[in-house]
C-alpha positions as MATLAB code, in Angstrom:
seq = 'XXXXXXXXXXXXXXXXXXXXXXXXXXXXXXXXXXXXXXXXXXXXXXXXXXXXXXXXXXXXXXXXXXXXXXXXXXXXXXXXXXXXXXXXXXXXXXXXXXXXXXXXXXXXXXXXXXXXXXXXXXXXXXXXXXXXXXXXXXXXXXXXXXXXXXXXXXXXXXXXXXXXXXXXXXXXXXXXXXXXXXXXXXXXXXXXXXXXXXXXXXXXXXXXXXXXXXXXXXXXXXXXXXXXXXXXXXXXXXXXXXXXXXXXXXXXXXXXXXXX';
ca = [
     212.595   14.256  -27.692;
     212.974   17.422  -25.116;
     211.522   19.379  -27.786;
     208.669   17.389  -28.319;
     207.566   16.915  -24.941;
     207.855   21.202  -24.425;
     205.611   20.954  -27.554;
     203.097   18.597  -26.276;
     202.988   20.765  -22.945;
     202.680   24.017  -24.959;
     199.460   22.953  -27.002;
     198.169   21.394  -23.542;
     198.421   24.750  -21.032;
     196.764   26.800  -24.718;
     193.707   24.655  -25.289;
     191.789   25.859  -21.771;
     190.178   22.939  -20.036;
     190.275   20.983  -22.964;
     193.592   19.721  -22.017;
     192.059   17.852  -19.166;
     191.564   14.503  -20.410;
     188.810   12.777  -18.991;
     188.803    8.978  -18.143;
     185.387    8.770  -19.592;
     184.672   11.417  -22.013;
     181.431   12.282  -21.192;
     179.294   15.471  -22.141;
     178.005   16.266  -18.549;
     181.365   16.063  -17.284;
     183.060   18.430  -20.144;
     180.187   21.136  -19.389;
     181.622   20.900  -15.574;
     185.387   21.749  -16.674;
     183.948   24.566  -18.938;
     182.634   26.051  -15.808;
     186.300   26.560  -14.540;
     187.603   28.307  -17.668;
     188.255   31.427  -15.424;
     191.059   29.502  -13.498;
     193.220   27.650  -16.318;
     196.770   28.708  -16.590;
     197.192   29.956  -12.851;
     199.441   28.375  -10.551;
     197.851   27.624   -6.768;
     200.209   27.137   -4.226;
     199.873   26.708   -0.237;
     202.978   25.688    2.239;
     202.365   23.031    4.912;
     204.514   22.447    7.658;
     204.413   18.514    9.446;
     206.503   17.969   12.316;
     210.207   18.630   10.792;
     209.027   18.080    6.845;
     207.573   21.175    5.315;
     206.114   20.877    1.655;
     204.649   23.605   -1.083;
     201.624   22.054   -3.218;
     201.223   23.606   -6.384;
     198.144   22.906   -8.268;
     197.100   24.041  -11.932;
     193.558   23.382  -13.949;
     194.466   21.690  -16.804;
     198.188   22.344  -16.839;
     201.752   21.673  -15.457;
     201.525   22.530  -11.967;
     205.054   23.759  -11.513;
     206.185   23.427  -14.862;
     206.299   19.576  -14.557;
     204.833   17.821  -17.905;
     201.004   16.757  -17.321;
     200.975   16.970  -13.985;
     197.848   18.607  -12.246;
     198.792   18.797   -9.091;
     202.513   18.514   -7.083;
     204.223   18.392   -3.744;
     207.521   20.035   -3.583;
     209.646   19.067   -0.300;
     211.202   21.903    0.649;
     214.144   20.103    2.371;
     215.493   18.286   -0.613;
     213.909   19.902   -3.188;
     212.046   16.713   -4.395;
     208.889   16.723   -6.618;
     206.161   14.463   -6.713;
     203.334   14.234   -8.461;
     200.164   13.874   -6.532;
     197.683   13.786   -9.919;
     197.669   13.798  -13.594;
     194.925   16.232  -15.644;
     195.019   13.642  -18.709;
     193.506   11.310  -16.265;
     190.868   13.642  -14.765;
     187.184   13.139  -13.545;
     184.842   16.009  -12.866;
     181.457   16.417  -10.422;
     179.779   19.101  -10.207;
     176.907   20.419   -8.153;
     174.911   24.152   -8.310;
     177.854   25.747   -6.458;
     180.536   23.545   -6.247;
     182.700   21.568   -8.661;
     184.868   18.366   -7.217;
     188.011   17.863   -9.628;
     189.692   14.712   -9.510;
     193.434   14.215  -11.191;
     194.494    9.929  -10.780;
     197.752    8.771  -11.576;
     199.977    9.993   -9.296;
     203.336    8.894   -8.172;
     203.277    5.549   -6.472;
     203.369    5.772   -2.421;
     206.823    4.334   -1.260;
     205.083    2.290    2.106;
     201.593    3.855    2.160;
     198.219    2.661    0.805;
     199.678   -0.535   -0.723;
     202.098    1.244   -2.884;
     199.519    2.409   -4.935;
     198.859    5.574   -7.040;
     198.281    8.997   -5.397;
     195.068   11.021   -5.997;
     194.254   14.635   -5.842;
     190.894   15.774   -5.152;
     190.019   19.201   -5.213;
     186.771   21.317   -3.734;
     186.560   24.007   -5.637;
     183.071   25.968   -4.168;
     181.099   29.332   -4.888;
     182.178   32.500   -3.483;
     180.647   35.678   -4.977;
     183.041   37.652   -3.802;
     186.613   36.474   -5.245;
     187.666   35.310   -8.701;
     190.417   33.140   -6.967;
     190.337   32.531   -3.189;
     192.969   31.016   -1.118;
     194.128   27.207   -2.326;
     195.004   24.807    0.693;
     195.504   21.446    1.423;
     192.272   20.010    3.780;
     193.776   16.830    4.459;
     196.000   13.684    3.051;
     193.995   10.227    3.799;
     196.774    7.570    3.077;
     195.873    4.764    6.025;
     193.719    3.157    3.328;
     194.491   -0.354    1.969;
     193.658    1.627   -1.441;
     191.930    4.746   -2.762;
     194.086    7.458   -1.179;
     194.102   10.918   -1.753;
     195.034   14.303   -1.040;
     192.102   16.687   -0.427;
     192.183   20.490   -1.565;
     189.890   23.754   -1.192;
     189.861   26.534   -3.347;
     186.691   29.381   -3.593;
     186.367   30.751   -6.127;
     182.947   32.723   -8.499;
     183.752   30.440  -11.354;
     181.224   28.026  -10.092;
     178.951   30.196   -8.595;
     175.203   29.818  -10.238;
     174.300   32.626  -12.773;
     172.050   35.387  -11.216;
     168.528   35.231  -12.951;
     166.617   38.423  -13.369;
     164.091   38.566  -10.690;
     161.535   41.033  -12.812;
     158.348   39.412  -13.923;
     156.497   40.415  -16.879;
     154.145   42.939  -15.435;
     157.269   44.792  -13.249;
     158.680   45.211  -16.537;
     155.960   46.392  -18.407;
     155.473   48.661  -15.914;
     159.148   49.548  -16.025;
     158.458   50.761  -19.417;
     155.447   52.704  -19.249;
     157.270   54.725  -16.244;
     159.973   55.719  -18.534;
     157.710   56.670  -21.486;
     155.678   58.849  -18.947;
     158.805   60.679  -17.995;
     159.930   61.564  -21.687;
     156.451   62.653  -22.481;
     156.438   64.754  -19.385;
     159.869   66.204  -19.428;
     160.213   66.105  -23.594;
     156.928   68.216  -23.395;
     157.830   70.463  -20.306;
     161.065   71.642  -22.432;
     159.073   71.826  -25.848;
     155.970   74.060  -24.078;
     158.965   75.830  -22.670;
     161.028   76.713  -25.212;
     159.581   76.406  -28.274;
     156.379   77.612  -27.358;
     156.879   80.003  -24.644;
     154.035   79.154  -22.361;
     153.959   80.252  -18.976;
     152.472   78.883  -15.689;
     150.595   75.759  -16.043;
     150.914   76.062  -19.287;
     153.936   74.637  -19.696;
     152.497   71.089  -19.403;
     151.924   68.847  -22.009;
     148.577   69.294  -23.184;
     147.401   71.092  -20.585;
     144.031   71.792  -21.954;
     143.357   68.115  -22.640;
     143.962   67.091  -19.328;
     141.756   69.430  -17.717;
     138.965   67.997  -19.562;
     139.999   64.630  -18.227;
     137.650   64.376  -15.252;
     134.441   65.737  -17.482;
     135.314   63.545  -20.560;
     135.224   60.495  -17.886;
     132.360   61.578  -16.090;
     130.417   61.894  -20.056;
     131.777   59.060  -21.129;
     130.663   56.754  -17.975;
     127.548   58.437  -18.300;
     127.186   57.261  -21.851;
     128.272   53.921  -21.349;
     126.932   52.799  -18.137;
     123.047   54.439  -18.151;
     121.024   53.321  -21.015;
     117.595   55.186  -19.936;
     116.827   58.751  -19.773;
     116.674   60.404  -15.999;
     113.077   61.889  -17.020;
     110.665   59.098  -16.858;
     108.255   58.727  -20.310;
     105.117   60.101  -19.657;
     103.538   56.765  -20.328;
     104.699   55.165  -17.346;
     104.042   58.035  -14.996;
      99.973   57.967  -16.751;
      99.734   61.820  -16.369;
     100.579   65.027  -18.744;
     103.798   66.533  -18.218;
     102.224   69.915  -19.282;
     101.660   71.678  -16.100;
      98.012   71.755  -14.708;
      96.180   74.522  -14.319;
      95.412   76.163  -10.824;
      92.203   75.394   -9.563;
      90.766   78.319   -8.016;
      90.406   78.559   -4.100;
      87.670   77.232   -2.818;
      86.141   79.767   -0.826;
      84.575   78.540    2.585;
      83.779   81.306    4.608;
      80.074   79.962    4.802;
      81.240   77.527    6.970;
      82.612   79.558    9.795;
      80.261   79.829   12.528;
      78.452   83.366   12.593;
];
């Protein structure tokens, strides 16, 4: 029987979070627990002191927390060395938001005088932080005044849950990422050809340099071309004289009309 149960533990801490056994199997809640695939198979602990009692939780995603068989999460008292078991992960439920993910683990050990003797619950707030894989676990509170429903409430950051980063380049920026970089390679692939290979000097050296001096002309021809249809010269037609140049008439003389 002993080695069955280490068995039964062994294939549960190497299947990830599919060890956690949810109440109701659902898809939307199995997506959640994949989300937390970073953190299976690492102990969390945190020590609380209370008046004279002092306890250690120890929580584990989908595992034995402390080494005991199917239990999630534990409370160890320090004083005489007693372990209970504050949730199960084969009885687990699982929210999740953009940034967060609440994990639930029922079927804890029984309260002795608390919340109508019923079963303990852990709930644990596991939320984004970019900036550790595995923050700091610690116990928030432990509501057990209720008639029913207790719990114990845990926080742990962590970037597991964080939302993936989406590329923030449209179409055009990266378009325009491209024809940047093919501009350089022409430039410097034909700087270091014109150089080398060719042994050109001065201006020279750049890529078709004699092509892109005709640049500005080749524009100004082809604008030309495209964008006046008539000729500058108007047809002699419409102007309703020769274009051959007229002849000179000769001076009029009027000296006859000078007074004597």
């Amino acid at each position: 029987m002993v080695l069955l149960v280490l068995c039964r533990s062994c294939v549960f801490a190497g299947n990830g979070t599919k060890a956690c056994k949810l109440i109701h199997e659902s898809q939307s809640e199995r997506k959640v627990l994949d989300r937390l695939e970073p953190l299976v198979n690492k102990n969390f602990t945190f020590d609380q002191t209370e008046g004279e009692d002092s306890y250690t939780y120890v929580f584990q995603l989908c595992g034995d927390a402390g080494g005991v068989p199917q239990a999630g999460a534990i409370q160890v008292n320090k004083k005489d060395k007693k372990i209970k078991k504050i949730g199960l992960y084969t009885l687990t439920k699982a929210v999740g938001g953009s940034d967060w993910v609440m994990l639930i683990y029922d079927g804890g050990d029984k309260y002795d005088h608390h919340c109508s003797q019923k079963n303990r619950t852990a709930m644990v707030m596991i939320s984004c932080d970019k900036n550790v894989d595995m923050g700091n676990f610690k116990v928030i509170l432990e509501d057990r005044e209720r008639e029913h429903d207790c719990f114990y409430l845990f926080e742990l950051d962590s970037s597991a849950v964080c939302p993936a980063v989406q590329s923030q380049l449209s179409a055009g920026s990266i378009i325009l990422i491209i024809g940047f970089c093919l501009m350089a390679v022409y430039l410097i692939g034909g700087f270091l050809y014109q150089r080398l290979i060719v042994r050109a000097k001065g201006m020279e050296q750049f890529p078709n340099y004699a092509f892109w001096v005709e640049v500005g002309n080749l524009t100004a021809d082809g604008c030309d071309f495209v964008c006046r249809s008539k000729n500058r010269e108007a047809s002699p037609g419409s102007r309703g004289v020769t274009t051959e140049p007229l002849e000179e008439e000769p001076e009029e003389r009027d000296d006859h009309l000078l007074p004597m």
